[in-house]
Amino acid sequence: MIDFAALTAQALAFGFTNAGPLRGETLEFLPQVRQMCAADRCGLYGRSWTCPPHCGSLEECAQRAGGYRWGLLVQYGQPLADPFDYETMEAAGQRHRALFAQFIPLLRRQWPGLLPLGSGGCSLCQACTCPKAPCRHPDLASCSMEAYGLEVGRVCDANGLPYGAQGAITYTGCYLLE
C-alpha cells in the first residue's frame, strides 16, 4: 500500500502548494475534453509528441492510464493581484511545469512504471522535434491531463482536492503510480 501521508509531505516539501491521493477509478476519459485540444489554443496540437494526435487516440490514452489504481495529484498555486495578473499566472505555470518535471525522476525510483500527466503541453525543450525526429527526453516528457481527456476540476473534486480558488491561479498535474 502506498503511504500517501508521506508521499504528500514529500510533494509539499519539494515545492508544490497542495497534493493528495488520486484513486484510479475516478478517472473519466472524456471525448469533449480531448476535443478542446483540437481547437489548438496553445499552438501545440500536432506539433508536440506529448499532445494530440501524437500522444495516441483517446482510447489508447484511456487504455494506458486505465490500469493504474492509484496516483498523486499535485498543485502549484499563487494568489493574483487582480484577475488580469498575467505575470503571476505565467510565472506560476512555469514554476509548476519545472517542479512537475523535476519530481518525475524522484518518483520513478520507487515507481518505474510511473505515468506523469501534467498541466498543459510539454515545455522541456524550447522547440519540440515533432514530427521530424524522436523526442529528446522521453523519460521526462509528459502529456497533459487534458490530452488524456481528463477534466482537471472533476478529477480534483472526485479526489477531495480543492480546485480553482477565487483570487488565485492553480496548476494541477498527476502522477499515476504502480
Tab-separated table of C-alpha atoms in Angstrom:
chain	number	residue	atom	x	y	z
A	1	MET	CA	0.000	0.000	0.000
A	2	ILE	CA	1.191	3.495	-0.781
A	3	ASP	CA	1.903	5.753	2.187
A	4	PHE	CA	0.042	8.809	0.895
A	5	ALA	CA	0.722	10.891	4.010
A	6	ALA	CA	4.468	10.542	3.408
A	7	LEU	CA	4.121	10.995	-0.357
A	8	THR	CA	2.003	14.130	0.074
A	9	ALA	CA	4.515	15.520	2.586
A	10	GLN	CA	7.318	14.809	0.107
A	11	ALA	CA	5.467	16.678	-2.666
A	12	LEU	CA	4.821	19.668	-0.393
A	13	ALA	CA	8.448	19.730	0.779
A	14	PHE	CA	9.515	19.620	-2.871
A	15	GLY	CA	7.619	22.866	-3.533
A	16	PHE	CA	4.077	22.004	-4.610
A	17	THR	CA	1.461	24.024	-2.733
A	18	ASN	CA	-1.048	21.174	-2.476
A	19	ALA	CA	-1.071	17.437	-3.071
A	20	GLY	CA	-3.171	14.399	-2.335
A	21	PRO	CA	-4.013	10.856	-3.364
A	22	LEU	CA	-5.803	10.050	-6.594
A	23	ARG	CA	-7.950	6.941	-6.988
A	24	GLY	CA	-7.681	5.428	-10.455
A	25	GLU	CA	-11.379	4.586	-10.626
A	26	THR	CA	-12.202	8.328	-10.555
A	27	LEU	CA	-10.557	8.929	-13.945
A	28	GLU	CA	-13.056	9.596	-16.740
A	29	PHE	CA	-11.637	9.872	-20.248
A	30	LEU	CA	-13.990	12.362	-21.892
A	31	PRO	CA	-14.056	12.976	-25.659
A	32	GLN	CA	-15.299	16.556	-25.174
A	33	VAL	CA	-12.185	17.407	-23.127
A	34	ARG	CA	-9.904	15.796	-25.692
A	35	GLN	CA	-11.682	17.711	-28.482
A	36	MET	CA	-10.708	21.005	-26.819
A	37	CYS	CA	-7.114	20.172	-27.755
A	38	ALA	CA	-8.099	20.183	-31.438
A	39	ALA	CA	-9.040	23.879	-31.106
A	40	ASP	CA	-5.251	24.420	-30.778
A	41	ARG	CA	-5.447	27.419	-28.441
A	42	CYS	CA	-1.991	26.578	-27.071
A	43	GLY	CA	-0.440	26.125	-30.516
A	44	LEU	CA	0.884	22.624	-29.767
A	45	TYR	CA	-1.760	20.441	-31.413
A	46	GLY	CA	0.098	18.218	-33.872
A	47	ARG	CA	3.379	19.967	-33.026
A	48	SER	CA	4.401	18.093	-29.866
A	49	TRP	CA	4.974	14.405	-29.208
A	50	THR	CA	3.021	14.745	-25.957
A	51	CYS	CA	-0.066	16.368	-27.488
A	52	PRO	CA	-2.830	15.018	-29.707
A	53	PRO	CA	-2.773	13.402	-32.116
A	54	HIS	CA	0.792	12.169	-31.444
A	55	CYS	CA	0.130	11.087	-27.840
A	56	GLY	CA	-2.330	8.459	-29.102
A	57	SER	CA	-6.065	8.302	-29.533
A	58	LEU	CA	-8.341	8.872	-26.557
A	59	GLU	CA	-8.934	5.114	-26.470
A	60	GLU	CA	-5.174	4.423	-26.382
A	61	CYS	CA	-4.678	7.011	-23.637
A	62	ALA	CA	-7.556	5.551	-21.616
A	63	GLN	CA	-6.105	2.067	-22.007
A	64	ARG	CA	-2.628	3.271	-20.981
A	65	ALA	CA	-3.896	5.121	-17.892
A	66	GLY	CA	-6.801	2.835	-17.043
A	67	GLY	CA	-4.610	0.180	-15.462
A	68	TYR	CA	-3.429	2.428	-12.638
A	69	ARG	CA	-5.240	2.076	-9.326
A	70	TRP	CA	-3.516	4.978	-7.555
A	71	GLY	CA	-1.872	8.271	-8.251
A	72	LEU	CA	-0.758	11.527	-6.724
A	73	LEU	CA	-2.394	14.853	-7.583
A	74	VAL	CA	-0.089	17.860	-7.263
A	75	GLN	CA	-0.822	21.562	-7.492
A	76	TYR	CA	1.140	24.763	-7.581
A	77	GLY	CA	-0.814	27.941	-6.937
A	78	GLN	CA	-0.259	31.623	-6.327
A	79	PRO	CA	-2.567	34.477	-5.295
A	80	LEU	CA	-3.306	37.004	-8.034
A	81	ALA	CA	-3.078	40.769	-7.562
A	82	ASP	CA	-6.149	41.054	-9.821
A	83	PRO	CA	-7.942	38.943	-12.455
A	84	PHE	CA	-5.580	40.300	-15.136
A	85	ASP	CA	-2.333	39.486	-13.318
A	86	TYR	CA	-0.888	37.603	-16.298
A	87	GLU	CA	2.673	37.948	-14.999
A	88	THR	CA	1.839	35.866	-11.914
A	89	MET	CA	-0.199	33.412	-13.998
A	90	GLU	CA	2.730	32.826	-16.354
A	91	ALA	CA	5.299	32.593	-13.546
A	92	ALA	CA	3.138	30.114	-11.611
A	93	GLY	CA	2.676	27.989	-14.738
A	94	GLN	CA	6.415	27.922	-15.368
A	95	ARG	CA	7.101	27.023	-11.729
A	96	HIS	CA	4.523	24.217	-11.797
A	97	ARG	CA	5.965	22.756	-15.008
A	98	ALA	CA	9.512	22.880	-13.602
A	99	LEU	CA	8.517	21.241	-10.308
A	100	PHE	CA	6.452	18.647	-12.153
A	101	ALA	CA	9.335	17.625	-14.455
A	102	GLN	CA	11.900	17.606	-11.632
A	103	PHE	CA	9.701	15.382	-9.435
A	104	ILE	CA	9.394	12.670	-12.125
A	105	PRO	CA	12.856	11.085	-11.589
A	106	LEU	CA	12.348	11.034	-7.821
A	107	LEU	CA	9.067	9.149	-8.156
A	108	ARG	CA	10.408	6.817	-10.871
A	109	ARG	CA	12.921	5.411	-8.385
A	110	GLN	CA	10.033	3.842	-6.488
A	111	TRP	CA	7.530	3.508	-9.349
A	112	PRO	CA	9.388	2.723	-12.614
A	113	GLY	CA	6.049	2.419	-14.436
A	114	LEU	CA	5.016	5.943	-13.431
A	115	LEU	CA	2.741	7.804	-15.869
A	116	PRO	CA	3.076	11.591	-15.410
A	117	LEU	CA	0.204	13.756	-16.691
A	118	GLY	CA	0.972	17.436	-16.346
A	119	SER	CA	-0.661	20.779	-16.851
A	120	GLY	CA	-0.658	21.923	-20.463
A	121	GLY	CA	1.706	20.778	-23.162
A	122	CYS	CA	5.264	19.654	-22.572
A	123	SER	CA	7.709	22.549	-22.299
A	124	LEU	CA	11.005	20.767	-21.636
A	125	CYS	CA	12.543	21.866	-24.934
A	126	GLN	CA	12.455	25.294	-26.487
A	127	ALA	CA	11.288	23.640	-29.723
A	128	CYS	CA	9.862	20.130	-29.962
A	129	THR	CA	11.422	17.775	-32.510
A	130	CYS	CA	7.938	16.671	-33.596
A	131	PRO	CA	7.360	15.324	-36.192
A	132	LYS	CA	10.847	15.222	-37.749
A	133	ALA	CA	12.853	13.451	-35.025
A	134	PRO	CA	12.175	11.411	-31.881
A	135	CYS	CA	11.557	13.101	-28.538
A	136	ARG	CA	14.797	14.242	-26.879
A	137	HIS	CA	13.584	13.479	-23.345
A	138	PRO	CA	11.093	10.592	-23.403
A	139	ASP	CA	11.915	9.816	-19.756
A	140	LEU	CA	10.863	13.311	-18.626
A	141	ALA	CA	8.253	14.343	-21.200
A	142	SER	CA	4.653	14.234	-20.040
A	143	CYS	CA	1.300	14.560	-21.706
A	144	SER	CA	-1.286	16.832	-20.164
A	145	MET	CA	-4.266	15.589	-18.213
A	146	GLU	CA	-6.455	17.217	-20.873
A	147	ALA	CA	-4.686	15.352	-23.706
A	148	TYR	CA	-5.861	12.187	-21.942
A	149	GLY	CA	-9.421	13.548	-21.866
A	150	LEU	CA	-9.375	14.275	-18.139
A	151	GLU	CA	-11.354	17.251	-16.863
A	152	VAL	CA	-8.992	18.530	-14.180
A	153	GLY	CA	-11.626	20.085	-11.902
A	154	ARG	CA	-13.659	16.895	-11.973
A	155	VAL	CA	-10.624	14.750	-11.087
A	156	CYS	CA	-9.767	17.088	-8.203
A	157	ASP	CA	-13.358	17.111	-6.910
A	158	ALA	CA	-13.615	13.313	-7.099
A	159	ASN	CA	-10.455	13.011	-5.017
A	160	GLY	CA	-11.154	15.721	-2.435
A	161	LEU	CA	-8.543	18.212	-3.614
A	162	PRO	CA	-9.731	21.830	-3.942
A	163	TYR	CA	-9.615	23.306	-7.421
A	164	GLY	CA	-9.995	26.867	-8.646
A	165	ALA	CA	-9.705	29.107	-5.578
A	166	GLN	CA	-11.030	32.620	-6.144
A	167	GLY	CA	-8.307	35.252	-6.460
A	168	ALA	CA	-5.621	32.679	-7.240
A	169	ILE	CA	-4.199	30.662	-10.110
A	170	THR	CA	-3.660	26.946	-9.589
A	171	TYR	CA	-1.964	24.489	-11.938
A	172	THR	CA	-2.654	20.788	-11.449
A	173	GLY	CA	-0.971	17.610	-12.625
A	174	CYS	CA	-0.921	13.996	-11.560
A	175	TYR	CA	1.422	11.062	-11.418
A	176	LEU	CA	-0.175	7.657	-11.901
A	177	LEU	CA	1.712	5.154	-9.768
A	178	GLU	CA	2.363	1.369	-9.780
